C-alpha cells in the first residue's frame, strides 16, 4: 500500500496494527509486541513510521488514534483502507444510472467514486473537489460544474461562503459524500466546520444521499456534527457495520450495501 505523493508504504504488520488500534482506541507497545511476536523495538519503529504518516498518535507506552479535532493527513488518507474504498466506490458507481445529476463532495472515498464513474454517460456533476473535477473532466460524457470559493492546498477542496451560496442553486438526483466518523447513535461527524456547512447544504438539496464509509469510520470521533444517519438514503461500506447502526438504518428505511471482496 503506497501513496504516490507522500511515499507512504505500509507493510502487513503495520496495516494490522492500524486495525487493532482502530478497534481498541489505544494499544500498548507490550501488547503489540506479544501479538505480533516481535520485539518492542520493532513495534516502536512501526509506531514511529505510522505516526510520521499521520495515521497514529504516540502516547506514553503505546499508540492511539489521532486527535478528534484534527483529521489524518490527506496524503495518508489516500492510501488508508484504499482497497475498501475502491470496493465502496464501485458499488456506489453501480447504483448511479447514466443521465443523472449529482453532487460529489470532498474526501478520498468520493475521489474513488469519481474514478469509478469514468465510463458513465450523460452525468452532470457539481463538486467542490478539484481532484474529482480533474478525474471526471476526462470523461467526454460528463459535464462537470465546479463550485467557487477558497481552495485548500492540502487536498484541493473548495470551501467558504461562496461555496455554500453556489451549492444552494441546485437540486440534484444524488449526493455522493464521505464522512470522518459515525457514532453509535447515528451522528455523522467531520473535522472542519466550514466543510460541514457545505455538506449540510448538499444533503438538503439532493433527492437521495449516498454515503460511502469504510469500517474505520464507525465509532470514530470528530469535532463537528454534520447530521444523522436518518438523513441518509443508502450507506455503502466494506464490512457489516455495528448492530446499532444497522438498527438505525432499518428503523428509518435506509438501505445498507456491504461491498465485499
PDB file of C-alpha atoms in Angstrom:
ATOM      1  CA  UNK A   1       0.000   0.000   0.000  1.00  0.00           C
ATOM      2  CA  UNK A   2       1.607   3.289  -1.122  1.00  0.00           C
ATOM      3  CA  UNK A   3       0.826   6.969  -1.598  1.00  0.00           C
ATOM      4  CA  UNK A   4       2.352   8.296  -4.802  1.00  0.00           C
ATOM      5  CA  UNK A   5       2.685  11.856  -3.469  1.00  0.00           C
ATOM      6  CA  UNK A   6       3.842  11.091   0.037  1.00  0.00           C
ATOM      7  CA  UNK A   7       5.747   7.841  -0.469  1.00  0.00           C
ATOM      8  CA  UNK A   8       3.870   6.228   2.418  1.00  0.00           C
ATOM      9  CA  UNK A   9       4.176   2.448   2.352  1.00  0.00           C
ATOM     10  CA  UNK A  10       2.723   0.121   4.966  1.00  0.00           C
ATOM     11  CA  UNK A  11       3.728  -3.493   5.452  1.00  0.00           C
ATOM     12  CA  UNK A  12       1.223  -6.146   6.558  1.00  0.00           C
ATOM     13  CA  UNK A  13       2.118  -5.843  10.235  1.00  0.00           C
ATOM     14  CA  UNK A  14       1.658  -2.075  10.181  1.00  0.00           C
ATOM     15  CA  UNK A  15      -1.718  -2.432   8.480  1.00  0.00           C
ATOM     16  CA  UNK A  16      -2.747  -4.969  11.129  1.00  0.00           C
ATOM     17  CA  UNK A  17      -1.522  -2.615  13.872  1.00  0.00           C
ATOM     18  CA  UNK A  18      -3.737   0.145  12.490  1.00  0.00           C
ATOM     19  CA  UNK A  19      -6.729  -2.166  12.563  1.00  0.00           C
ATOM     20  CA  UNK A  20      -6.060  -3.119  16.208  1.00  0.00           C
ATOM     21  CA  UNK A  21      -5.784   0.500  17.287  1.00  0.00           C
ATOM     22  CA  UNK A  22      -8.977   1.384  15.427  1.00  0.00           C
ATOM     23  CA  UNK A  23     -10.792  -1.433  17.235  1.00  0.00           C
ATOM     24  CA  UNK A  24      -9.433  -0.678  20.716  1.00  0.00           C
ATOM     25  CA  UNK A  25      -8.625   3.044  20.611  1.00  0.00           C
ATOM     26  CA  UNK A  26      -5.228   2.514  22.310  1.00  0.00           C
ATOM     27  CA  UNK A  27      -2.771  -0.395  22.272  1.00  0.00           C
ATOM     28  CA  UNK A  28       0.391  -0.681  24.346  1.00  0.00           C
ATOM     29  CA  UNK A  29       3.817  -1.474  22.920  1.00  0.00           C
ATOM     30  CA  UNK A  30       3.968  -4.603  25.093  1.00  0.00           C
ATOM     31  CA  UNK A  31       0.614  -5.867  23.832  1.00  0.00           C
ATOM     32  CA  UNK A  32       1.585  -5.262  20.228  1.00  0.00           C
ATOM     33  CA  UNK A  33       4.938  -6.996  20.646  1.00  0.00           C
ATOM     34  CA  UNK A  34       3.225 -10.077  22.105  1.00  0.00           C
ATOM     35  CA  UNK A  35       0.501 -10.062  19.465  1.00  0.00           C
ATOM     36  CA  UNK A  36       2.949  -9.972  16.536  1.00  0.00           C
ATOM     37  CA  UNK A  37       5.723 -11.979  18.229  1.00  0.00           C
ATOM     38  CA  UNK A  38       8.342  -9.295  17.587  1.00  0.00           C
ATOM     39  CA  UNK A  39      10.485  -7.129  19.834  1.00  0.00           C
ATOM     40  CA  UNK A  40       9.317  -3.916  21.481  1.00  0.00           C
ATOM     41  CA  UNK A  41      11.968  -2.101  19.474  1.00  0.00           C
ATOM     42  CA  UNK A  42      10.395  -3.312  16.213  1.00  0.00           C
ATOM     43  CA  UNK A  43       6.976  -2.138  17.388  1.00  0.00           C
ATOM     44  CA  UNK A  44       8.349   1.288  18.320  1.00  0.00           C
ATOM     45  CA  UNK A  45       9.828   1.629  14.836  1.00  0.00           C
ATOM     46  CA  UNK A  46       6.433   0.741  13.348  1.00  0.00           C
ATOM     47  CA  UNK A  47       4.703   3.255  15.611  1.00  0.00           C
ATOM     48  CA  UNK A  48       7.194   5.950  14.617  1.00  0.00           C
ATOM     49  CA  UNK A  49       6.517   5.246  10.939  1.00  0.00           C
ATOM     50  CA  UNK A  50       2.737   5.296  11.394  1.00  0.00           C
ATOM     51  CA  UNK A  51       2.853   8.463  13.484  1.00  0.00           C
ATOM     52  CA  UNK A  52       5.094  10.090  10.895  1.00  0.00           C
ATOM     53  CA  UNK A  53       2.461   9.294   8.266  1.00  0.00           C
ATOM     54  CA  UNK A  54      -0.242  10.845  10.444  1.00  0.00           C
ATOM     55  CA  UNK A  55      -2.078   7.540  10.899  1.00  0.00           C
ATOM     56  CA  UNK A  56      -1.497   7.114  14.656  1.00  0.00           C
ATOM     57  CA  UNK A  57      -0.636   9.307  17.605  1.00  0.00           C
ATOM     58  CA  UNK A  58       2.121   8.313  20.016  1.00  0.00           C
ATOM     59  CA  UNK A  59       1.254   8.125  23.703  1.00  0.00           C
ATOM     60  CA  UNK A  60       3.283   7.003  26.717  1.00  0.00           C
ATOM     61  CA  UNK A  61       3.687   3.238  26.425  1.00  0.00           C
ATOM     62  CA  UNK A  62       1.806   2.810  23.180  1.00  0.00           C
ATOM     63  CA  UNK A  63      -0.199   4.382  20.383  1.00  0.00           C
ATOM     64  CA  UNK A  64      -3.745   5.608  19.839  1.00  0.00           C
ATOM     65  CA  UNK A  65      -5.944   7.179  17.235  1.00  0.00           C
ATOM     66  CA  UNK A  66      -5.245  10.696  16.020  1.00  0.00           C
ATOM     67  CA  UNK A  67      -6.985  13.640  17.630  1.00  0.00           C
ATOM     68  CA  UNK A  68     -10.742  14.203  17.367  1.00  0.00           C
ATOM     69  CA  UNK A  69     -10.015  17.824  16.404  1.00  0.00           C
ATOM     70  CA  UNK A  70      -7.595  17.095  13.548  1.00  0.00           C
ATOM     71  CA  UNK A  71      -8.051  14.698  10.652  1.00  0.00           C
ATOM     72  CA  UNK A  72      -5.406  12.302   9.361  1.00  0.00           C
ATOM     73  CA  UNK A  73      -3.211  13.987   6.731  1.00  0.00           C
ATOM     74  CA  UNK A  74      -4.678  13.883   3.224  1.00  0.00           C
ATOM     75  CA  UNK A  75      -1.701  12.019   1.735  1.00  0.00           C
ATOM     76  CA  UNK A  76      -2.078   9.331   4.387  1.00  0.00           C
ATOM     77  CA  UNK A  77      -5.841   9.064   3.818  1.00  0.00           C
ATOM     78  CA  UNK A  78      -5.160   8.445   0.135  1.00  0.00           C
ATOM     79  CA  UNK A  79      -3.700   5.042   1.000  1.00  0.00           C
ATOM     80  CA  UNK A  80      -5.524   4.179   4.219  1.00  0.00           C
ATOM     81  CA  UNK A  81      -8.075   1.404   3.522  1.00  0.00           C
ATOM     82  CA  UNK A  82      -7.632   2.020  -0.199  1.00  0.00           C
ATOM     83  CA  UNK A  83      -8.956  -1.368  -1.331  1.00  0.00           C
ATOM     84  CA  UNK A  84     -12.062  -0.965   0.837  1.00  0.00           C
ATOM     85  CA  UNK A  85     -12.682   2.496  -0.583  1.00  0.00           C
ATOM     86  CA  UNK A  86     -12.376   1.206  -4.123  1.00  0.00           C
ATOM     87  CA  UNK A  87     -14.945  -1.547  -3.438  1.00  0.00           C
ATOM     88  CA  UNK A  88     -17.291   1.008  -1.899  1.00  0.00           C
ATOM     89  CA  UNK A  89     -16.758   3.326  -4.857  1.00  0.00           C
ATOM     90  CA  UNK A  90     -17.564   0.575  -7.351  1.00  0.00           C
ATOM     91  CA  UNK A  91     -20.810  -0.196  -5.508  1.00  0.00           C
ATOM     92  CA  UNK A  92     -21.840   3.480  -5.468  1.00  0.00           C
ATOM     93  CA  UNK A  93     -20.994   3.891  -9.155  1.00  0.00           C
ATOM     94  CA  UNK A  94     -23.114   0.831  -9.976  1.00  0.00           C
ATOM     95  CA  UNK A  95     -26.010   2.472  -8.126  1.00  0.00           C
ATOM     96  CA  UNK A  96     -25.860   5.702 -10.148  1.00  0.00           C
ATOM     97  CA  UNK A  97     -27.504   5.493 -13.584  1.00  0.00           C
ATOM     98  CA  UNK A  98     -26.445   7.318 -16.694  1.00  0.00           C
ATOM     99  CA  UNK A  99     -28.133  10.684 -17.315  1.00  0.00           C
ATOM    100  CA  UNK A 100     -28.115  11.574 -13.595  1.00  0.00           C
ATOM    101  CA  UNK A 101     -27.285  14.784 -11.751  1.00  0.00           C
ATOM    102  CA  UNK A 102     -25.188  14.591  -8.604  1.00  0.00           C
ATOM    103  CA  UNK A 103     -23.101  16.370  -6.045  1.00  0.00           C
ATOM    104  CA  UNK A 104     -19.735  14.820  -5.205  1.00  0.00           C
ATOM    105  CA  UNK A 105     -18.147  16.115  -2.004  1.00  0.00           C
ATOM    106  CA  UNK A 106     -14.651  16.288  -0.550  1.00  0.00           C
ATOM    107  CA  UNK A 107     -12.754  13.190   0.576  1.00  0.00           C
ATOM    108  CA  UNK A 108     -10.680  10.282  -0.634  1.00  0.00           C
ATOM    109  CA  UNK A 109     -13.692   7.935  -0.781  1.00  0.00           C
ATOM    110  CA  UNK A 110     -15.588  10.302  -3.068  1.00  0.00           C
ATOM    111  CA  UNK A 111     -12.476  10.669  -5.222  1.00  0.00           C
ATOM    112  CA  UNK A 112     -12.532   6.888  -5.633  1.00  0.00           C
ATOM    113  CA  UNK A 113     -16.188   7.172  -6.692  1.00  0.00           C
ATOM    114  CA  UNK A 114     -15.205   9.719  -9.345  1.00  0.00           C
ATOM    115  CA  UNK A 115     -12.668   7.258 -10.757  1.00  0.00           C
ATOM    116  CA  UNK A 116     -15.353   4.553 -10.812  1.00  0.00           C
ATOM    117  CA  UNK A 117     -17.712   6.863 -12.753  1.00  0.00           C
ATOM    118  CA  UNK A 118     -15.343   7.468 -15.663  1.00  0.00           C
ATOM    119  CA  UNK A 119     -17.347   5.211 -18.017  1.00  0.00           C
ATOM    120  CA  UNK A 120     -20.770   6.702 -17.197  1.00  0.00           C
ATOM    121  CA  UNK A 121     -22.569   8.799 -19.783  1.00  0.00           C
ATOM    122  CA  UNK A 122     -24.736  11.889 -19.535  1.00  0.00           C
ATOM    123  CA  UNK A 123     -23.751  12.784 -15.965  1.00  0.00           C
ATOM    124  CA  UNK A 124     -23.950  16.325 -14.688  1.00  0.00           C
ATOM    125  CA  UNK A 125     -21.651  16.587 -11.664  1.00  0.00           C
ATOM    126  CA  UNK A 126     -21.459  19.522  -9.265  1.00  0.00           C
ATOM    127  CA  UNK A 127     -18.429  19.384  -6.990  1.00  0.00           C
ATOM    128  CA  UNK A 128     -16.236  21.407  -4.655  1.00  0.00           C
ATOM    129  CA  UNK A 129     -13.422  18.878  -5.055  1.00  0.00           C
ATOM    130  CA  UNK A 130     -10.830  19.771  -7.714  1.00  0.00           C
ATOM    131  CA  UNK A 131      -9.490  16.201  -7.681  1.00  0.00           C
ATOM    132  CA  UNK A 132     -12.966  14.917  -8.574  1.00  0.00           C
ATOM    133  CA  UNK A 133     -13.332  17.602 -11.261  1.00  0.00           C
ATOM    134  CA  UNK A 134      -9.962  16.684 -12.793  1.00  0.00           C
ATOM    135  CA  UNK A 135     -10.839  12.981 -12.870  1.00  0.00           C
ATOM    136  CA  UNK A 136     -14.286  13.403 -14.420  1.00  0.00           C
ATOM    137  CA  UNK A 137     -13.158  16.076 -16.874  1.00  0.00           C
ATOM    138  CA  UNK A 138     -11.505  13.203 -18.755  1.00  0.00           C
ATOM    139  CA  UNK A 139     -14.964  11.683 -19.361  1.00  0.00           C
ATOM    140  CA  UNK A 140     -16.491  13.246 -22.501  1.00  0.00           C
ATOM    141  CA  UNK A 141     -19.918  12.025 -21.394  1.00  0.00           C
ATOM    142  CA  UNK A 142     -19.814  14.023 -18.175  1.00  0.00           C
ATOM    143  CA  UNK A 143     -20.400  17.721 -17.590  1.00  0.00           C
ATOM    144  CA  UNK A 144     -18.531  18.989 -14.533  1.00  0.00           C
ATOM    145  CA  UNK A 145     -19.602  22.132 -12.693  1.00  0.00           C
ATOM    146  CA  UNK A 146     -17.048  23.390 -10.152  1.00  0.00           C
ATOM    147  CA  UNK A 147     -18.061  25.472  -7.136  1.00  0.00           C
ATOM    148  CA  UNK A 148     -16.459  28.805  -6.380  1.00  0.00           C
ATOM    149  CA  UNK A 149     -14.718  29.520  -3.093  1.00  0.00           C
ATOM    150  CA  UNK A 150     -11.355  29.172  -1.369  1.00  0.00           C
ATOM    151  CA  UNK A 151      -9.129  26.258  -2.437  1.00  0.00           C
ATOM    152  CA  UNK A 152      -7.444  24.336   0.381  1.00  0.00           C
ATOM    153  CA  UNK A 153      -3.864  23.490  -0.527  1.00  0.00           C
ATOM    154  CA  UNK A 154      -3.770  20.235   1.413  1.00  0.00           C
ATOM    155  CA  UNK A 155      -6.480  18.408  -0.585  1.00  0.00           C
ATOM    156  CA  UNK A 156      -7.676  20.788  -3.348  1.00  0.00           C
ATOM    157  CA  UNK A 157     -11.063  21.107  -1.692  1.00  0.00           C
ATOM    158  CA  UNK A 158     -13.134  24.289  -2.105  1.00  0.00           C
ATOM    159  CA  UNK A 159     -14.944  25.745   0.913  1.00  0.00           C
ATOM    160  CA  UNK A 160     -16.329  29.007   2.204  1.00  0.00           C
ATOM    161  CA  UNK A 161     -19.413  31.200   1.965  1.00  0.00           C
ATOM    162  CA  UNK A 162     -19.196  31.419  -1.822  1.00  0.00           C
ATOM    163  CA  UNK A 163     -19.227  27.615  -1.988  1.00  0.00           C
ATOM    164  CA  UNK A 164     -22.339  27.426   0.180  1.00  0.00           C
ATOM    165  CA  UNK A 165     -24.172  30.016  -1.929  1.00  0.00           C
ATOM    166  CA  UNK A 166     -23.179  28.209  -5.115  1.00  0.00           C
ATOM    167  CA  UNK A 167     -24.401  24.799  -3.919  1.00  0.00           C
ATOM    168  CA  UNK A 168     -27.787  26.230  -2.909  1.00  0.00           C
ATOM    169  CA  UNK A 169     -28.615  26.881  -6.574  1.00  0.00           C
ATOM    170  CA  UNK A 170     -29.118  23.204  -7.432  1.00  0.00           C
ATOM    171  CA  UNK A 171     -31.480  20.320  -6.760  1.00  0.00           C
ATOM    172  CA  UNK A 172     -29.872  17.056  -7.841  1.00  0.00           C
ATOM    173  CA  UNK A 173     -30.731  13.368  -8.032  1.00  0.00           C
ATOM    174  CA  UNK A 174     -27.888  12.154  -5.805  1.00  0.00           C
ATOM    175  CA  UNK A 175     -25.392  13.486  -3.285  1.00  0.00           C
ATOM    176  CA  UNK A 176     -22.302  11.281  -3.041  1.00  0.00           C
ATOM    177  CA  UNK A 177     -20.499  12.015   0.210  1.00  0.00           C
ATOM    178  CA  UNK A 178     -17.959  10.656   2.640  1.00  0.00           C
ATOM    179  CA  UNK A 179     -17.682  11.251   6.371  1.00  0.00           C
ATOM    180  CA  UNK A 180     -14.995  11.291   9.069  1.00  0.00           C
ATOM    181  CA  UNK A 181     -16.910   9.456  11.788  1.00  0.00           C
ATOM    182  CA  UNK A 182     -20.218   7.748  12.593  1.00  0.00           C
ATOM    183  CA  UNK A 183     -21.196   7.414  16.258  1.00  0.00           C
ATOM    184  CA  UNK A 184     -23.314   4.534  17.533  1.00  0.00           C
ATOM    185  CA  UNK A 185     -26.339   6.848  17.881  1.00  0.00           C
ATOM    186  CA  UNK A 186     -26.160   7.674  14.184  1.00  0.00           C
ATOM    187  CA  UNK A 187     -24.471  11.074  14.473  1.00  0.00           C
ATOM    188  CA  UNK A 188     -22.361  11.916  11.417  1.00  0.00           C
ATOM    189  CA  UNK A 189     -19.136  13.783  12.261  1.00  0.00           C
ATOM    190  CA  UNK A 190     -16.416  15.724  10.492  1.00  0.00           C
ATOM    191  CA  UNK A 191     -13.454  17.906  11.451  1.00  0.00           C
ATOM    192  CA  UNK A 192     -13.848  21.194   9.568  1.00  0.00           C
ATOM    193  CA  UNK A 193     -16.937  23.291  10.375  1.00  0.00           C
ATOM    194  CA  UNK A 194     -16.588  25.154   7.061  1.00  0.00           C
ATOM    195  CA  UNK A 195     -16.698  21.888   5.147  1.00  0.00           C
ATOM    196  CA  UNK A 196     -19.620  20.722   7.295  1.00  0.00           C
ATOM    197  CA  UNK A 197     -21.708  23.742   6.332  1.00  0.00           C
ATOM    198  CA  UNK A 198     -21.210  22.884   2.659  1.00  0.00           C
ATOM    199  CA  UNK A 199     -22.131  19.254   3.350  1.00  0.00           C
ATOM    200  CA  UNK A 200     -25.351  20.252   5.085  1.00  0.00           C
ATOM    201  CA  UNK A 201     -26.441  22.331   2.091  1.00  0.00           C
ATOM    202  CA  UNK A 202     -25.603  19.452  -0.241  1.00  0.00           C
ATOM    203  CA  UNK A 203     -27.568  16.936   1.846  1.00  0.00           C
ATOM    204  CA  UNK A 204     -30.569  19.244   1.895  1.00  0.00           C
ATOM    205  CA  UNK A 205     -30.580  19.712  -1.886  1.00  0.00           C
ATOM    206  CA  UNK A 206     -30.302  16.108  -3.049  1.00  0.00           C
ATOM    207  CA  UNK A 207     -33.221  13.762  -3.646  1.00  0.00           C
ATOM    208  CA  UNK A 208     -31.123  10.844  -2.409  1.00  0.00           C
ATOM    209  CA  UNK A 209     -27.977  10.927  -0.238  1.00  0.00           C
ATOM    210  CA  UNK A 210     -25.438   8.123  -0.777  1.00  0.00           C
ATOM    211  CA  UNK A 211     -22.837   7.836   1.987  1.00  0.00           C
ATOM    212  CA  UNK A 212     -19.596   5.916   1.487  1.00  0.00           C
ATOM    213  CA  UNK A 213     -17.819   4.992   4.740  1.00  0.00           C
ATOM    214  CA  UNK A 214     -15.257   2.248   5.303  1.00  0.00           C
ATOM    215  CA  UNK A 215     -15.252   0.285   8.563  1.00  0.00           C
ATOM    216  CA  UNK A 216     -12.757   2.630  10.275  1.00  0.00           C
ATOM    217  CA  UNK A 217     -15.386   5.404  10.378  1.00  0.00           C
ATOM    218  CA  UNK A 218     -17.710   3.558  12.776  1.00  0.00           C
ATOM    219  CA  UNK A 219     -17.175   4.806  16.324  1.00  0.00           C
ATOM    220  CA  UNK A 220     -14.533   7.330  15.227  1.00  0.00           C
ATOM    221  CA  UNK A 221     -14.567  10.708  16.952  1.00  0.00           C
ATOM    222  CA  UNK A 222     -14.533  14.071  15.192  1.00  0.00           C
ATOM    223  CA  UNK A 223     -15.338  17.566  16.345  1.00  0.00           C
ATOM    224  CA  UNK A 224     -18.272  18.813  14.242  1.00  0.00           C
ATOM    225  CA  UNK A 225     -21.752  17.366  13.810  1.00  0.00           C
ATOM    226  CA  UNK A 226     -22.819  17.046  10.157  1.00  0.00           C
ATOM    227  CA  UNK A 227     -26.183  15.375  10.576  1.00  0.00           C
ATOM    228  CA  UNK A 228     -27.701  11.994  11.272  1.00  0.00           C
ATOM    229  CA  UNK A 229     -27.977   8.602   9.613  1.00  0.00           C
ATOM    230  CA  UNK A 230     -31.713   9.183   9.281  1.00  0.00           C
ATOM    231  CA  UNK A 231     -30.848  11.714   6.554  1.00  0.00           C
ATOM    232  CA  UNK A 232     -29.025   9.061   4.516  1.00  0.00           C
ATOM    233  CA  UNK A 233     -30.879   7.035   1.895  1.00  0.00           C
ATOM    234  CA  UNK A 234     -28.106   4.467   1.379  1.00  0.00           C
ATOM    235  CA  UNK A 235     -24.955   3.591   3.322  1.00  0.00           C
ATOM    236  CA  UNK A 236     -22.140   1.857   1.444  1.00  0.00           C
ATOM    237  CA  UNK A 237     -19.387   0.211   3.483  1.00  0.00           C
ATOM    238  CA  UNK A 238     -16.900  -2.663   3.257  1.00  0.00           C
ATOM    239  CA  UNK A 239     -17.860  -4.847   6.235  1.00  0.00           C
ATOM    240  CA  UNK A 240     -21.031  -5.335   8.268  1.00  0.00           C
ATOM    241  CA  UNK A 241     -21.427  -2.224  10.478  1.00  0.00           C
ATOM    242  CA  UNK A 242     -22.191  -2.358  14.227  1.00  0.00           C
ATOM    243  CA  UNK A 243     -25.647  -3.595  15.243  1.00  0.00           C
ATOM    244  CA  UNK A 244     -26.721  -0.130  16.442  1.00  0.00           C
ATOM    245  CA  UNK A 245     -26.001   1.343  13.019  1.00  0.00           C
ATOM    246  CA  UNK A 246     -27.886  -1.458  11.273  1.00  0.00           C
ATOM    247  CA  UNK A 247     -30.907  -0.894  13.530  1.00  0.00           C
ATOM    248  CA  UNK A 248     -30.926   2.838  12.867  1.00  0.00           C
ATOM    249  CA  UNK A 249     -30.862   2.280   9.118  1.00  0.00           C
ATOM    250  CA  UNK A 250     -33.613  -0.330   9.302  1.00  0.00           C
ATOM    251  CA  UNK A 251     -35.810   1.869  11.508  1.00  0.00           C
ATOM    252  CA  UNK A 252     -35.860   4.761   9.058  1.00  0.00           C
ATOM    253  CA  UNK A 253     -35.880   2.694   5.876  1.00  0.00           C
ATOM    254  CA  UNK A 254     -32.260   3.316   4.882  1.00  0.00           C
ATOM    255  CA  UNK A 255     -30.532   0.828   2.604  1.00  0.00           C
ATOM    256  CA  UNK A 256     -27.265  -0.855   3.612  1.00  0.00           C
ATOM    257  CA  UNK A 257     -24.820  -2.066   0.968  1.00  0.00           C
ATOM    258  CA  UNK A 258     -21.776  -4.060   2.081  1.00  0.00           C
ATOM    259  CA  UNK A 259     -19.241  -4.119  -0.746  1.00  0.00           C
ATOM    260  CA  UNK A 260     -17.395  -7.400  -0.200  1.00  0.00           C
ATOM    261  CA  UNK A 261     -14.169  -8.678  -1.668  1.00  0.00           C
TER     262      UNK A 261
END
